[in-house]
Short mmCIF file of C-alpha atoms in Angstrom, two decimals:
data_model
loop_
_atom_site.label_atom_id
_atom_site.label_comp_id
_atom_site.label_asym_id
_atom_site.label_seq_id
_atom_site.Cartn_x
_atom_site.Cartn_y
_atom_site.Cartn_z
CA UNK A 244 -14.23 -24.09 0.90
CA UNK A 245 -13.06 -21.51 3.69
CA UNK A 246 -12.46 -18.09 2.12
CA UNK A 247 -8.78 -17.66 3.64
CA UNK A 248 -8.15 -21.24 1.96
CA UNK A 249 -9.66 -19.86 -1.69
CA UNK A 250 -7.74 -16.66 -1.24
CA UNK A 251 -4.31 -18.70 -0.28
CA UNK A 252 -4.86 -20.82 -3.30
CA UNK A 253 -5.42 -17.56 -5.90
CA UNK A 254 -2.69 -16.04 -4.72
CA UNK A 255 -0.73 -19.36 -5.22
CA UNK A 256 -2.18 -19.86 -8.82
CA UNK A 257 -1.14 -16.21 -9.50
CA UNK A 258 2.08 -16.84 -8.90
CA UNK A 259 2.09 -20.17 -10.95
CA UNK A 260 0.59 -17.96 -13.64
CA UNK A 261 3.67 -15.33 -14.03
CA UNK A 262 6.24 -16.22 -17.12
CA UNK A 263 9.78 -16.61 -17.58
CA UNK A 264 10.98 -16.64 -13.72
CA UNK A 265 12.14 -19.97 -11.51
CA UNK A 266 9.72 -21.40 -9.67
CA UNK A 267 9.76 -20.16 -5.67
CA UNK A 268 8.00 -21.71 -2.64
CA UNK A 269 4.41 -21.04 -1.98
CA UNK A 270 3.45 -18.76 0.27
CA UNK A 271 2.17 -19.32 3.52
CA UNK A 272 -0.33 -17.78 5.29
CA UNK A 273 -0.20 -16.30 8.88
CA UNK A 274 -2.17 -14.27 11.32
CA UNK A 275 -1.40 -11.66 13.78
CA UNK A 276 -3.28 -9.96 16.25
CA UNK A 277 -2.27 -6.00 16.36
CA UNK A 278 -2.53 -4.25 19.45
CA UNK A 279 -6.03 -3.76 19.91
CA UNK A 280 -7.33 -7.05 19.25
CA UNK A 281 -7.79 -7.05 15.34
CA UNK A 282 -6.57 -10.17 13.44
CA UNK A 283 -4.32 -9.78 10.48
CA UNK A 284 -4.15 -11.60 7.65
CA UNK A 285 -0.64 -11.78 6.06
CA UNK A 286 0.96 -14.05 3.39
CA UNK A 287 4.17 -14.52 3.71
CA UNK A 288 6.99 -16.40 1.19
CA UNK A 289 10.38 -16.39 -0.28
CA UNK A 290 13.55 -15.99 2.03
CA UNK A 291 16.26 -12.80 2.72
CA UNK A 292 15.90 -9.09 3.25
CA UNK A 293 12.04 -8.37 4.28
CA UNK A 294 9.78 -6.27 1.72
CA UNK A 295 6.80 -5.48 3.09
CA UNK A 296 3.63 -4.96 0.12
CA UNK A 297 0.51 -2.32 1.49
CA UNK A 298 -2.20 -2.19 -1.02
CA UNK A 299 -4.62 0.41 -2.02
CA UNK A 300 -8.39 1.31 -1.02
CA UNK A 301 -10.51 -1.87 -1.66
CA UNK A 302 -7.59 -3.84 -3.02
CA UNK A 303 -6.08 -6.79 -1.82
CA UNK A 304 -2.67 -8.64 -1.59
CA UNK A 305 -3.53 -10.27 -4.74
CA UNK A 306 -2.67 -7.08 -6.59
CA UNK A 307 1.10 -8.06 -5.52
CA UNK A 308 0.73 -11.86 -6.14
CA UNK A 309 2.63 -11.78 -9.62
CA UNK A 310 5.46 -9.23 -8.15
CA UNK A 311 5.57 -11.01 -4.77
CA UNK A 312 6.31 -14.49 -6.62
CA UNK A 313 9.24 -12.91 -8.54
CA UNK A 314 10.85 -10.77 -5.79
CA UNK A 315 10.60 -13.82 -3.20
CA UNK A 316 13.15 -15.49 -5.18
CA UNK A 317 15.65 -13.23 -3.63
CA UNK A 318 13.59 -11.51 -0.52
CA UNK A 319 11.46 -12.26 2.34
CA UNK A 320 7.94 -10.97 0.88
CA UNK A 321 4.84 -10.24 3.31
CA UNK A 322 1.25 -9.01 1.80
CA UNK A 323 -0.85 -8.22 4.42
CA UNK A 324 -4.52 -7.83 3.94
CA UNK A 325 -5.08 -4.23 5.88
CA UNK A 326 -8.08 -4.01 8.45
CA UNK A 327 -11.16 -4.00 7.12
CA UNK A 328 -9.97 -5.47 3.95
CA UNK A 329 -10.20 -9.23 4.42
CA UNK A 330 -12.55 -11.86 5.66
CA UNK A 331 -11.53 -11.47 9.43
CA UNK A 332 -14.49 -10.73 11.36
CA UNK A 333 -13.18 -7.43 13.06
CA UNK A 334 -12.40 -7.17 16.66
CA UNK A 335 -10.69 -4.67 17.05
CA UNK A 336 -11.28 -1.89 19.27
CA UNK A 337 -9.67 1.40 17.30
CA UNK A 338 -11.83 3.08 15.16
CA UNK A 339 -10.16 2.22 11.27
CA UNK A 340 -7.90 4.63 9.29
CA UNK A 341 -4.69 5.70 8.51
CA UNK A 342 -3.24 6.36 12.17
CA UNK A 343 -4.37 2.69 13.19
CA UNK A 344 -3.11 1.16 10.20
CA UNK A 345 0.88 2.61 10.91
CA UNK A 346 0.27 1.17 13.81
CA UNK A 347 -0.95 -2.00 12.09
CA UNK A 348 2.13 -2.11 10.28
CA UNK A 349 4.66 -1.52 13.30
CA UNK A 350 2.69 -4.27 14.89
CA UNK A 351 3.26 -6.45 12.22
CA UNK A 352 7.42 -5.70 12.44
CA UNK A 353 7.49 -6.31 15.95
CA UNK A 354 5.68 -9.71 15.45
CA UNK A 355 8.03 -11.20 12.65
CA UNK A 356 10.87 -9.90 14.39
CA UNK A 357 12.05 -7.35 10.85
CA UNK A 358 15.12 -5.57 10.64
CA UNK A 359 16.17 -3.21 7.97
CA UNK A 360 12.76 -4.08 6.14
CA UNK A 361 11.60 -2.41 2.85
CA UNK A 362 7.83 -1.23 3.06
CA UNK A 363 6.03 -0.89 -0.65
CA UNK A 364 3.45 0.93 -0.86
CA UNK A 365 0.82 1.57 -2.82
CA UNK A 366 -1.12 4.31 -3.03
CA UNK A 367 -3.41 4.13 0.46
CA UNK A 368 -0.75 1.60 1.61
CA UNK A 369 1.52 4.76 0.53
CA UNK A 370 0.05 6.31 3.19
CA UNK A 371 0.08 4.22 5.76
CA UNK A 372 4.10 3.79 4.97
CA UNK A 373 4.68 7.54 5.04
CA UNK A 374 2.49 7.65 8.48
CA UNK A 375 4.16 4.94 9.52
CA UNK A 376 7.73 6.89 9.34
CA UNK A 377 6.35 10.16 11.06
CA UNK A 378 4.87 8.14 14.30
CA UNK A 379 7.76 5.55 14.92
CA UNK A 380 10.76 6.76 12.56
CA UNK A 381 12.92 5.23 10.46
CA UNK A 382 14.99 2.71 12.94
CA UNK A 383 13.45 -0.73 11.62
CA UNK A 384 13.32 0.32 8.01
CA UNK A 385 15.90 0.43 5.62
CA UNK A 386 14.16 1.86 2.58
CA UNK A 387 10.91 2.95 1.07
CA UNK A 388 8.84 2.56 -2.14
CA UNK A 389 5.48 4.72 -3.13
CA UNK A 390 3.97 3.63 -6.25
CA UNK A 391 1.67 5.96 -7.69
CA UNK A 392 0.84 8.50 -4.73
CA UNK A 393 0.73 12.09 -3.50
CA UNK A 394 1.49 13.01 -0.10
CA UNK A 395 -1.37 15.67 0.33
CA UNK A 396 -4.08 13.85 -2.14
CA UNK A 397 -6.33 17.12 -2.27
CA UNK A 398 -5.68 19.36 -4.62
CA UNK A 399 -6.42 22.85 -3.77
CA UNK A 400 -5.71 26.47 -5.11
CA UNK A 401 -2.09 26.34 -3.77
CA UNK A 402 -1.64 22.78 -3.88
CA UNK A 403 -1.18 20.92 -7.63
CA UNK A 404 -0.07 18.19 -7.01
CA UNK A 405 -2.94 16.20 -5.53
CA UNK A 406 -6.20 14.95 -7.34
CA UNK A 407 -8.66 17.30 -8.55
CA UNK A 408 -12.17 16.61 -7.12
CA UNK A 409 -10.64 15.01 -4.02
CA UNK A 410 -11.59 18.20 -2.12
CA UNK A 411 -15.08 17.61 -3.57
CA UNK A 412 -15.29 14.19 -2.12
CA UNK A 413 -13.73 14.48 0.84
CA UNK A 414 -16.69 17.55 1.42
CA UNK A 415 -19.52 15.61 0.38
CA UNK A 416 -18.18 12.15 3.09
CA UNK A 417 -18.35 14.71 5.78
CA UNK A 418 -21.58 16.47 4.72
CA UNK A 419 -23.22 12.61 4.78
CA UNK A 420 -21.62 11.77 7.81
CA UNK A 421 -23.13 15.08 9.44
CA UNK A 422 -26.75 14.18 7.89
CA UNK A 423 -26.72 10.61 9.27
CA UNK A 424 -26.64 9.18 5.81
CA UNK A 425 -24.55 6.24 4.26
CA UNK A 426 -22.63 7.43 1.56
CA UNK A 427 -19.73 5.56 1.96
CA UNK A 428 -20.48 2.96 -0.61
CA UNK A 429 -21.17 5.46 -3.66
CA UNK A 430 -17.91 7.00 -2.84
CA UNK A 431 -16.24 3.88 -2.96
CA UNK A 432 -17.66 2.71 -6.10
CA UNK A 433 -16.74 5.91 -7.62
CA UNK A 434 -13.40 5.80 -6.85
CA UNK A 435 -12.85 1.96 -7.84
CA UNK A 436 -14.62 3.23 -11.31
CA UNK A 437 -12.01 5.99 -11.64
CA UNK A 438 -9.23 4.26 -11.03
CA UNK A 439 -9.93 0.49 -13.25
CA UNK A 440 -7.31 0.30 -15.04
CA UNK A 441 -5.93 -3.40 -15.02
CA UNK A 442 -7.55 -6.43 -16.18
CA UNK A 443 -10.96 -7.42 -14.74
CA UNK A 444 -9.74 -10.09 -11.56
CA UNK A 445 -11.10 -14.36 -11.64
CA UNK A 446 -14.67 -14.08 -10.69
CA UNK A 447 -14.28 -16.33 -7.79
CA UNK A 448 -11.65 -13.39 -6.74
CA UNK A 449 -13.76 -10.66 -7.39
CA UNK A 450 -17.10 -11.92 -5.72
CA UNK A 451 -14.71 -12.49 -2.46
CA UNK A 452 -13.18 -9.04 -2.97
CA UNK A 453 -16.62 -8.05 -3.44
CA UNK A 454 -18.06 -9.62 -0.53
CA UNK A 455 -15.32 -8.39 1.84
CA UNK A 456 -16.18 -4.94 0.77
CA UNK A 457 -20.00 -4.92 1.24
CA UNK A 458 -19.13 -6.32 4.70
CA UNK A 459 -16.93 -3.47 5.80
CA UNK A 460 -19.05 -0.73 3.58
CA UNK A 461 -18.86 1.63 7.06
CA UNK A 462 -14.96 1.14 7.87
CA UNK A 463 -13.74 1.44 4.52
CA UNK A 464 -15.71 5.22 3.94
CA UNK A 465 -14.04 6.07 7.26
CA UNK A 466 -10.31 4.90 5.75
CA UNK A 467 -11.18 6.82 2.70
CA UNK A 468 -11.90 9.89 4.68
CA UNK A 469 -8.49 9.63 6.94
CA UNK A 470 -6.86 8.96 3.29
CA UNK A 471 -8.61 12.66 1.58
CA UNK A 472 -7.68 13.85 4.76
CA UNK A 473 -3.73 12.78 4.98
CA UNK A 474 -0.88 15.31 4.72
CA UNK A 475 2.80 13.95 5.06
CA UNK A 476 4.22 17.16 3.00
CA UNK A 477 6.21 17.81 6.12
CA UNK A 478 7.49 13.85 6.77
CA UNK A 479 9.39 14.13 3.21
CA UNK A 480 12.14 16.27 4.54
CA UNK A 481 12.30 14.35 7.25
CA UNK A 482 12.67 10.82 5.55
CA UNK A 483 16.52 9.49 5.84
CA UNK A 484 16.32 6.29 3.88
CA UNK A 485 16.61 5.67 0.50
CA UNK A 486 12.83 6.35 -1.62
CA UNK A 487 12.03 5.07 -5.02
CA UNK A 488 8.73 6.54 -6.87
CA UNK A 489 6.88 4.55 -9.11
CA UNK A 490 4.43 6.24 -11.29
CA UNK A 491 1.85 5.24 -14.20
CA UNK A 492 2.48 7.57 -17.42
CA UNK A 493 -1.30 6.97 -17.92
CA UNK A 494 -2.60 6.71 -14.02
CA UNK A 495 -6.15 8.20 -13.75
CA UNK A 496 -4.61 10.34 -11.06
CA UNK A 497 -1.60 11.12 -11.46
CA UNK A 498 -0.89 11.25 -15.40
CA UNK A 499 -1.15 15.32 -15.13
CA UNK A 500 1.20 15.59 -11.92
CA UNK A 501 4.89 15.91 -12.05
CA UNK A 502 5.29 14.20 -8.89
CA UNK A 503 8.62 13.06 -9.63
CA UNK A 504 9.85 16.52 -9.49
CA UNK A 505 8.31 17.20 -6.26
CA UNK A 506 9.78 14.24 -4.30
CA UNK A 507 12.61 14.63 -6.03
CA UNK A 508 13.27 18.16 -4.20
CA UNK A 509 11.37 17.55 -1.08
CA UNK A 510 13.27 13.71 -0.46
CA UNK A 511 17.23 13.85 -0.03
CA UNK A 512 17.84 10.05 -1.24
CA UNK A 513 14.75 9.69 -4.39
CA UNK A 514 14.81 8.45 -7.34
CA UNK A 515 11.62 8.23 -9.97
CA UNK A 516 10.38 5.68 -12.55
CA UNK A 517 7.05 6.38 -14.47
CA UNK A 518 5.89 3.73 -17.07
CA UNK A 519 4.64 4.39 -19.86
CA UNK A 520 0.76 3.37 -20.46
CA UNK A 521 0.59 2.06 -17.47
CA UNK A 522 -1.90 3.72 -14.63
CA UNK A 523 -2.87 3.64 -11.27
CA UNK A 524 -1.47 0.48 -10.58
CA UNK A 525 1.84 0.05 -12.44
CA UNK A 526 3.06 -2.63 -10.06
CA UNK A 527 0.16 -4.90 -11.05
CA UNK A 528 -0.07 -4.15 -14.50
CA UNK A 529 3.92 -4.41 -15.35
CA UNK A 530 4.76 -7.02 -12.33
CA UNK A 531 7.89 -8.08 -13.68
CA UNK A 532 9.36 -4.39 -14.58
CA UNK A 533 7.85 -3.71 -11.50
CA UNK A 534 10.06 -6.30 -9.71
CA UNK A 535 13.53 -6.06 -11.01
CA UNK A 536 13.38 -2.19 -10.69
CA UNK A 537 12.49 -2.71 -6.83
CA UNK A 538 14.99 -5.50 -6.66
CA UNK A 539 17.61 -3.05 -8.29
CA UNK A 540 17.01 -0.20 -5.96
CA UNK A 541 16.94 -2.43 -2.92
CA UNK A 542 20.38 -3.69 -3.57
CA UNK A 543 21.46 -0.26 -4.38
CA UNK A 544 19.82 1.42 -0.98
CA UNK A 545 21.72 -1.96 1.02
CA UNK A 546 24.91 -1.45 -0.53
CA UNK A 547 25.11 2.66 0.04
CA UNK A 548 23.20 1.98 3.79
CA UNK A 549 26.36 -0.13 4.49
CA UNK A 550 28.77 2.11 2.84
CA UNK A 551 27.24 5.11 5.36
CA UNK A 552 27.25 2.84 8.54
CA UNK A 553 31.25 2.14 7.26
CA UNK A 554 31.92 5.38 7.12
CA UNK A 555 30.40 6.64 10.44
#
């Protein structure tokens, strides 16, 4: 079997999985070529206002699937599987990272054709959404969603609310780089390790996931350092859609960090949820919470974007 086909179909059983929701169409699976020549790998289902779902590091859009299924009752959903991520053979010409991946996801507007689109994002693909906004604004997006993410991941003397050790990290990828050796994969492993906190995925799943990963070893250390690298600190201020936070109470992370507070006074339109138990991935682990609290806040943002544009 072709491993876009097994992936389609465990994202499809996923959803056939999830309890206590109607039933919505399966989703379909389409490519798109971004600017430099890499394919794209999206799946795509469900019909009305577009939500866009970037995963993390090493994740996939299975981490959605049982979230996706629910929300597409009521929304266009599209999961892309981020460069260097899937079982494309890479074509591209750009080198991989943060930067290309914004551009990635403008790409991927332009080629549906989205208006007023929500982007998700979780924790990498947090980054890429808050890139995204700094390189090509706010005018095809009508609101945002960061689930369990800092906007400067380092933590340093005068900076708390990042990760403790990321400095560490980030040091030693650039002190392997400089010695010509491989370190990419230890990191990576590391950091999947640190951050397991959701039931183990179907092995035939995980050995793709698995197999993806070993394939793009080299690209995905070089995403990881653009990620330690990242600052959007300053793009906060500068954000003028509606932002909702989700946080796990017990994220490996995070658990220690009153981010809340810091959006909250650094974003004009934010509003915070952090679940209790739940860690790095709350939007995996609590799909269906996870869903009707977007769904909430997205008619919410809709209904006071209109009331603005009335007003104006």
């Amino acid at each position: 079997m072709l491993a876009g086909t097994a992936a389609l179909e465990g994202f499809a059983a996923a959803h056939d999985a999830a309890r206590g929701a109607a039933p919505a169409a399966a989703p379909a699976m389409a490519d798109f070529v971004a600017d430099d020549g890499e394919p794209i790998r999206v799946w795509r289902l469900g019909a009305g206002r577009p939500v866009l779902l970037l995963h993390g590091l090493t994740c996939s859009h299975r981490d959605w699937a049982e979230a996706a299924r629910i929300l597409a009752q009521s929304h266009e959903v599209f999961a892309w599987e981020a460069r260097s991520h899937g079982p494309l053979e890479r074509r591209g010409t750009d080198e991989p990272g943060i930067a290309r991946m914004a551009r990635d996801l403008d790409n991927l507007i332009s080629h549906f054709g989205l208006r007023d689109a929500v982007v998700v994002g979780h924790s990498m693909g947090a980054a890429v959404a808050l890139e995204h906004l700094r390189r090509f604004g706010s005018a095809r997006v009508a609101a945002l969603c960061l689930v369990d993410h800092s906007p400067c991941l380092v933590a340093s003397r005068g900076w708390r609310f990042g990760v403790r050790g990321a400095a560490l990290l980030a040091r030693s990828l650039r002190l392997a780089a400089a010695l010509g050796a491989d370190a990419g994969g230890l990191a990576l492993r590391a950091l999947a390790v640190a951050c397991k906190d959701v039931p183990e995925e179907p092995r035939a799943a995980a050995a793709e996931r698995d197999a993806c990963a070993r394939r793009n070893m080299r690209s995905l250390a070089r995403i990881l350092e653009t990620v330690l690298a990242a600052d959007h600190r300053e793009v906060l201020a500068r954000i003028d859609v509606p932002v909702l936070g989700v946080f796990g109470g017990a994220s490996p992370l995070y658990a220690r960090v009153p981010l809340t507070r810091y959006y909250a006074a650094a974003i004009a339109d934010f509003r915070g949820l952090t679940y209790p138990g739940a860690g790095h991935s709350p939007h995996r682990e609590a799909p269906a919470r996870f869903a009707a609290d977007l769904a909430a806040f997205i008619a919410g943002a809709v209904a006071e974007r209109r009331a603005r544009r009335a007003a104006a």
